[in-house]
Structures are given as C-alpha cells and as structure tokens.
PDB file of C-alpha atoms in Angstrom:
ATOM      1  CA  MET J  24      -1.057  -6.552 -19.328  1.00 86.00           C
ATOM      2  CA  SER J  25      -1.062  -7.448 -15.615  1.00 91.00           C
ATOM      3  CA  LEU J  26       2.662  -6.782 -15.228  1.00 91.00           C
ATOM      4  CA  GLY J  27       2.397  -3.405 -16.925  1.00 93.00           C
ATOM      5  CA  LEU J  28      -0.611  -2.416 -14.822  1.00 95.00           C
ATOM      6  CA  ALA J  29       1.213  -3.418 -11.632  1.00 92.00           C
ATOM      7  CA  VAL J  30       4.232  -1.291 -12.631  1.00 91.00           C
ATOM      8  CA  PHE J  31       1.978   1.644 -13.515  1.00 95.00           C
ATOM      9  CA  ILE J  32       0.176   1.443 -10.167  1.00 93.00           C
ATOM     10  CA  GLY J  33       3.549   1.285  -8.443  1.00 91.00           C
ATOM     11  CA  MET J  34       4.594   4.428 -10.293  1.00 93.00           C
ATOM     12  CA  LEU J  35       1.476   6.228  -9.034  1.00 94.00           C
ATOM     13  CA  LEU J  36       2.056   5.494  -5.326  1.00 93.00           C
ATOM     14  CA  PRO J  37       4.864   8.037  -4.793  1.00 94.00           C
ATOM     15  CA  LEU J  38       2.832  10.599  -6.744  1.00 95.00           C
ATOM     16  CA  GLN J  39      -0.139   9.949  -4.453  1.00 96.00           C
ATOM     17  CA  ALA J  40       2.055  10.496  -1.394  1.00 95.00           C
ATOM     18  CA  LEU J  41       3.495  13.723  -2.841  1.00 96.00           C
ATOM     19  CA  ILE J  42       0.023  15.020  -3.756  1.00 97.00           C
ATOM     20  CA  ASN J  43      -1.294  14.178  -0.277  1.00 96.00           C
ATOM     21  CA  ALA J  44       1.697  15.874   1.367  1.00 96.00           C
ATOM     22  CA  ALA J  45       1.086  19.010  -0.715  1.00 97.00           C
ATOM     23  CA  LEU J  46      -2.604  18.928   0.231  1.00 98.00           C
ATOM     24  CA  GLY J  47      -1.635  18.585   3.892  1.00 97.00           C
ATOM     25  CA  ARG J  48       0.728  21.572   3.684  1.00 97.00           C
ATOM     26  CA  GLN J  49      -1.950  23.686   2.009  1.00 98.00           C
ATOM     27  CA  THR J  50      -4.799  22.692   4.329  1.00 98.00           C
ATOM     28  CA  PHE J  51      -4.964  21.192   7.829  1.00 98.00           C
ATOM     29  CA  GLY J  52      -2.054  18.756   7.931  1.00 96.00           C
ATOM     30  CA  PRO J  53      -1.214  15.203   6.849  1.00 95.00           C
ATOM     31  CA  LEU J  54      -4.076  13.441   8.630  1.00 96.00           C
ATOM     32  CA  PHE J  55      -6.624  15.697   6.958  1.00 97.00           C
ATOM     33  CA  ALA J  56      -4.936  15.079   3.607  1.00 97.00           C
ATOM     34  CA  ALA J  57      -5.102  11.311   4.164  1.00 96.00           C
ATOM     35  CA  LEU J  58      -8.775  11.621   5.128  1.00 97.00           C
ATOM     36  CA  ALA J  59      -9.496  13.694   2.011  1.00 97.00           C
ATOM     37  CA  SER J  60      -7.640  11.127  -0.109  1.00 97.00           C
ATOM     38  CA  PHE J  61      -9.793   8.318   1.294  1.00 95.00           C
ATOM     39  CA  ALA J  62     -12.996  10.342   0.885  1.00 97.00           C
ATOM     40  CA  VAL J  63     -12.265  11.070  -2.775  1.00 97.00           C
ATOM     41  CA  GLY J  64     -11.116   7.473  -3.313  1.00 96.00           C
ATOM     42  CA  THR J  65     -14.290   6.160  -1.668  1.00 97.00           C
ATOM     43  CA  LEU J  66     -16.424   8.277  -3.980  1.00 98.00           C
ATOM     44  CA  VAL J  67     -14.516   7.074  -7.063  1.00 98.00           C
ATOM     45  CA  LEU J  68     -14.819   3.432  -6.004  1.00 97.00           C
ATOM     46  CA  LEU J  69     -18.510   3.814  -5.191  1.00 96.00           C
ATOM     47  CA  LEU J  70     -19.216   5.257  -8.643  1.00 97.00           C
ATOM     48  CA  TRP J  71     -17.094   2.558 -10.301  1.00 97.00           C
ATOM     49  CA  TRP J  72     -18.884  -0.157  -8.311  1.00 96.00           C
ATOM     50  CA  TRP J  73     -22.319   1.246  -9.224  1.00 96.00           C
ATOM     51  CA  ALA J  74     -21.290   1.487 -12.882  1.00 97.00           C
ATOM     52  CA  ALA J  75     -20.446  -2.239 -12.778  1.00 96.00           C
ATOM     53  CA  LYS J  76     -24.089  -2.929 -11.792  1.00 90.00           C
ATOM     54  CA  PRO J  77     -23.284  -5.165  -8.829  1.00 90.00           C
ATOM     55  CA  VAL J  78     -25.592  -7.659  -7.214  1.00 90.00           C
ATOM     56  CA  PHE J  79     -25.969  -6.575  -3.593  1.00 89.00           C
ATOM     57  CA  GLU J  80     -27.077  -8.989  -0.892  1.00 91.00           C
ATOM     58  CA  VAL J  81     -27.019  -7.934   2.753  1.00 91.00           C
ATOM     59  CA  ALA J  82     -26.770 -11.605   3.739  1.00 91.00           C
ATOM     60  CA  ALA J  83     -23.332 -11.756   2.106  1.00 91.00           C
ATOM     61  CA  LEU J  84     -22.091  -9.005   4.442  1.00 92.00           C
ATOM     62  CA  VAL J  85     -23.209 -10.963   7.486  1.00 91.00           C
ATOM     63  CA  ARG J  86     -21.129 -13.987   6.458  1.00 94.00           C
ATOM     64  CA  VAL J  87     -17.883 -11.999   6.206  1.00 95.00           C
ATOM     65  CA  PRO J  88     -15.447 -12.657   9.086  1.00 95.00           C
ATOM     66  CA  TRP J  89     -14.518  -9.643  11.245  1.00 94.00           C
ATOM     67  CA  TRP J  90     -10.886  -9.565  10.084  1.00 95.00           C
ATOM     68  CA  ALA J  91     -11.931  -9.112   6.440  1.00 94.00           C
ATOM     69  CA  TRP J  92     -12.810  -5.490   7.267  1.00 93.00           C
ATOM     70  CA  THR J  93      -9.306  -4.632   8.532  1.00 95.00           C
ATOM     71  CA  GLY J  94      -7.836  -3.920   5.081  1.00 94.00           C
ATOM     72  CA  GLY J  95      -9.226  -0.396   5.270  1.00 93.00           C
ATOM     73  CA  VAL J  96      -7.356   0.179   8.526  1.00 95.00           C
ATOM     74  CA  ILE J  97      -4.103  -0.922   6.915  1.00 95.00           C
ATOM     75  CA  GLY J  98      -4.779   1.317   3.907  1.00 94.00           C
ATOM     76  CA  ALA J  99      -5.526   4.304   6.145  1.00 95.00           C
ATOM     77  CA  VAL J 100      -2.332   3.779   8.154  1.00 96.00           C
ATOM     78  CA  TYR J 101      -0.309   3.505   4.928  1.00 95.00           C
ATOM     79  CA  VAL J 102      -1.763   6.628   3.332  1.00 95.00           C
ATOM     80  CA  ALA J 103      -1.484   8.695   6.532  1.00 96.00           C
ATOM     81  CA  ALA J 104       2.082   7.518   7.243  1.00 96.00           C
ATOM     82  CA  ALA J 105       3.201   8.083   3.648  1.00 95.00           C
ATOM     83  CA  THR J 106       1.658  11.564   3.689  1.00 95.00           C
ATOM     84  CA  LEU J 107       3.527  12.333   6.904  1.00 95.00           C
ATOM     85  CA  LEU J 108       6.864  10.752   5.929  1.00 96.00           C
ATOM     86  CA  ILE J 109       7.341  11.778   2.298  1.00 95.00           C
ATOM     87  CA  PRO J 110       8.280  15.410   3.046  1.00 94.00           C
ATOM     88  CA  ARG J 111      10.844  14.160   5.579  1.00 93.00           C
ATOM     89  CA  MET J 112      12.545  11.497   3.499  1.00 92.00           C
ATOM     90  CA  GLY J 113      11.561  11.979  -0.137  1.00 92.00           C
ATOM     91  CA  ALA J 114       9.689   9.753  -2.555  1.00 93.00           C
ATOM     92  CA  ALA J 115      12.384   7.242  -3.503  1.00 92.00           C
ATOM     93  CA  PRO J 116      13.523   6.333   0.033  1.00 91.00           C
ATOM     94  CA  LEU J 117       9.920   6.091   1.243  1.00 93.00           C
ATOM     95  CA  ILE J 118       8.865   3.788  -1.576  1.00 93.00           C
ATOM     96  CA  CYS J 119      12.036   1.670  -1.256  1.00 90.00           C
ATOM     97  CA  LEU J 120      11.386   1.132   2.438  1.00 90.00           C
ATOM     98  CA  VAL J 121       7.705   0.415   1.803  1.00 93.00           C
ATOM     99  CA  VAL J 122       8.649  -2.126  -0.886  1.00 90.00           C
ATOM    100  CA  PHE J 123      11.202  -3.669   1.496  1.00 89.00           C
ATOM    101  CA  GLY J 124       8.494  -4.017   4.148  1.00 93.00           C
ATOM    102  CA  GLN J 125       6.067  -5.433   1.584  1.00 93.00           C
ATOM    103  CA  LEU J 126       8.661  -7.965   0.470  1.00 92.00           C
ATOM    104  CA  ILE J 127       9.399  -9.187   3.991  1.00 92.00           C
ATOM    105  CA  GLY J 128       5.700  -9.317   4.829  1.00 95.00           C
ATOM    106  CA  SER J 129       4.853 -11.071   1.565  1.00 95.00           C
ATOM    107  CA  LEU J 130       7.554 -13.699   2.001  1.00 95.00           C
ATOM    108  CA  LEU J 131       6.334 -14.480   5.515  1.00 96.00           C
ATOM    109  CA  LEU J 132       2.647 -14.524   4.534  1.00 96.00           C
ATOM    110  CA  ASP J 133       3.421 -16.807   1.565  1.00 96.00           C
ATOM    111  CA  HIS J 134       5.703 -19.066   3.613  1.00 96.00           C
ATOM    112  CA  PHE J 135       3.090 -19.641   6.307  1.00 97.00           C
ATOM    113  CA  GLY J 136       0.131 -19.695   3.903  1.00 96.00           C
ATOM    114  CA  VAL J 137      -1.765 -16.857   5.586  1.00 96.00           C
ATOM    115  CA  LEU J 138      -5.137 -16.491   3.823  1.00 94.00           C
ATOM    116  CA  HIS J 139      -3.911 -18.349   0.718  1.00 94.00           C
ATOM    117  CA  ALA J 140      -2.003 -21.455  -0.389  1.00 96.00           C
ATOM    118  CA  ARG J 141       1.420 -21.880   1.230  1.00 97.00           C
ATOM    119  CA  GLN J 142       4.441 -20.934  -0.923  1.00 96.00           C
ATOM    120  CA  PRO J 143       7.575 -21.768   1.060  1.00 95.00           C
ATOM    121  CA  ILE J 144      10.607 -19.481   0.992  1.00 95.00           C
ATOM    122  CA  ASP J 145      13.337 -21.023  -1.163  1.00 95.00           C
ATOM    123  CA  GLY J 146      16.801 -19.990  -2.299  1.00 95.00           C
ATOM    124  CA  MET J 147      15.669 -18.044  -5.359  1.00 95.00           C
ATOM    125  CA  ARG J 148      13.148 -16.041  -3.324  1.00 93.00           C
ATOM    126  CA  MET J 149      15.828 -15.294  -0.735  1.00 93.00           C
ATOM    127  CA  LEU J 150      18.211 -14.164  -3.489  1.00 95.00           C
ATOM    128  CA  GLY J 151      15.524 -11.924  -4.957  1.00 91.00           C
ATOM    129  CA  ALA J 152      14.801 -10.463  -1.514  1.00 91.00           C
ATOM    130  CA  ALA J 153      18.510  -9.846  -0.936  1.00 93.00           C
ATOM    131  CA  LEU J 154      18.762  -7.994  -4.250  1.00 93.00           C
ATOM    132  CA  VAL J 155      15.807  -5.803  -3.307  1.00 90.00           C
ATOM    133  CA  VAL J 156      17.439  -5.076   0.073  1.00 90.00           C
ATOM    134  CA  VAL J 157      20.698  -4.086  -1.639  1.00 93.00           C
ATOM    135  CA  GLY J 158      18.792  -1.861  -4.068  1.00 91.00           C
ATOM    136  CA  ALA J 159      16.845  -0.219  -1.234  1.00 88.00           C
ATOM    137  CA  LEU J 160      20.058   0.427   0.696  1.00 90.00           C
ATOM    138  CA  LEU J 161      21.640   2.052  -2.362  1.00 92.00           C
ATOM    139  CA  VAL J 162      18.667   4.397  -2.715  1.00 90.00           C
ATOM    140  CA  VAL J 163      18.067   5.136   0.978  1.00 87.00           C
ATOM    141  CA  ARG J 164      21.776   5.319   1.976  1.00 88.00           C
ATOM    142  CA  PRO J 165      21.265   5.155   5.744  1.00 87.00           C
ATOM    143  CA  TRP J 166      25.019   5.554   6.277  1.00 88.00           C
ATOM    144  CA  GLN J 167      24.883   9.148   4.972  1.00 87.00           C
ATOM    145  CA  SER J 168      23.585  12.113   6.932  1.00 77.00           C
ATOM    146  CA  PRO J 169      20.545  13.758   5.338  1.00 68.00           C
ATOM    147  CA  ALA J 170      21.233  16.558   2.869  1.00 62.00           C
ATOM    148  CA  GLY J 171      20.209  20.061   3.933  1.00 52.00           C
TER     149      GLY J 171
END
C-alpha cells in the first residue's frame, strides 16, 4: 500500500507542475500560480485536518523549534521553481532532475543522520544512486541541443 501510494504521488507531481504552468500562462505568471496552488492546498489540508478532529494545544506550538517551520519555504520554492521551469524543459527532464537532487540530498541527510537515525552510504546505495543518475541522463540528454 505504501509503495503504491508513493508511486501514485510521484505520478501526480509532474501533473501539478503542468497544471500550475497552465494557470500561470492564463493568469498572472508562475509565481501567482504557485501562490494559488498553495492557497488551494492550504484550504484542502485545513478541511482535512478539521475533519480528523485534531486536539489543538497552543502550548505545543511554542515548543516547536524555529527550523521546523522551514518546510513550507522549501515547498514554496519547489512549487514556484517547478511552475517556472516545466514549460522550459518539459515534465520528464524536470522530474528526473528533481529526483536526482532528492537522491543526493537524501543520501547525505541519511549518511549524516540529519533529523533522524544515521544510515551510512554503502556500496548498494551508491550503485542505486548511479543507476538513477544514468537514467536521468538518458531522459534529460544534456549533450543534445533542445528541440525547437
């Protein structure tokens, strides 16, 4: 179930970028489209959270370290950049490069145990990373000039 859900979510990310790019073209540009995407997403998450009948304690918010709020910044940069880049490079190259960046970042975060238990880089992980790099290169083809 978890693997299938992860694949499904991954399949939706290029669609989200394409939808946001279309919204940007039809309205006020990619930053507006990213803002609209976050506004709609915020509303959906707020309704979902309320439907789950959460326990809300203000004291819990006070105990949260400052850096725990930075995930929204990263999400905003991703959505805005993807909205801006997808018309220039296409869905497959964008997602391949994003996955490549995620892989490198994930390996480093795991290796150094940033915010979770340390999982050192080993030979199998390096082989897997190399295969992803080869796959990304075959899709992106940086050695070719862009078509059109």
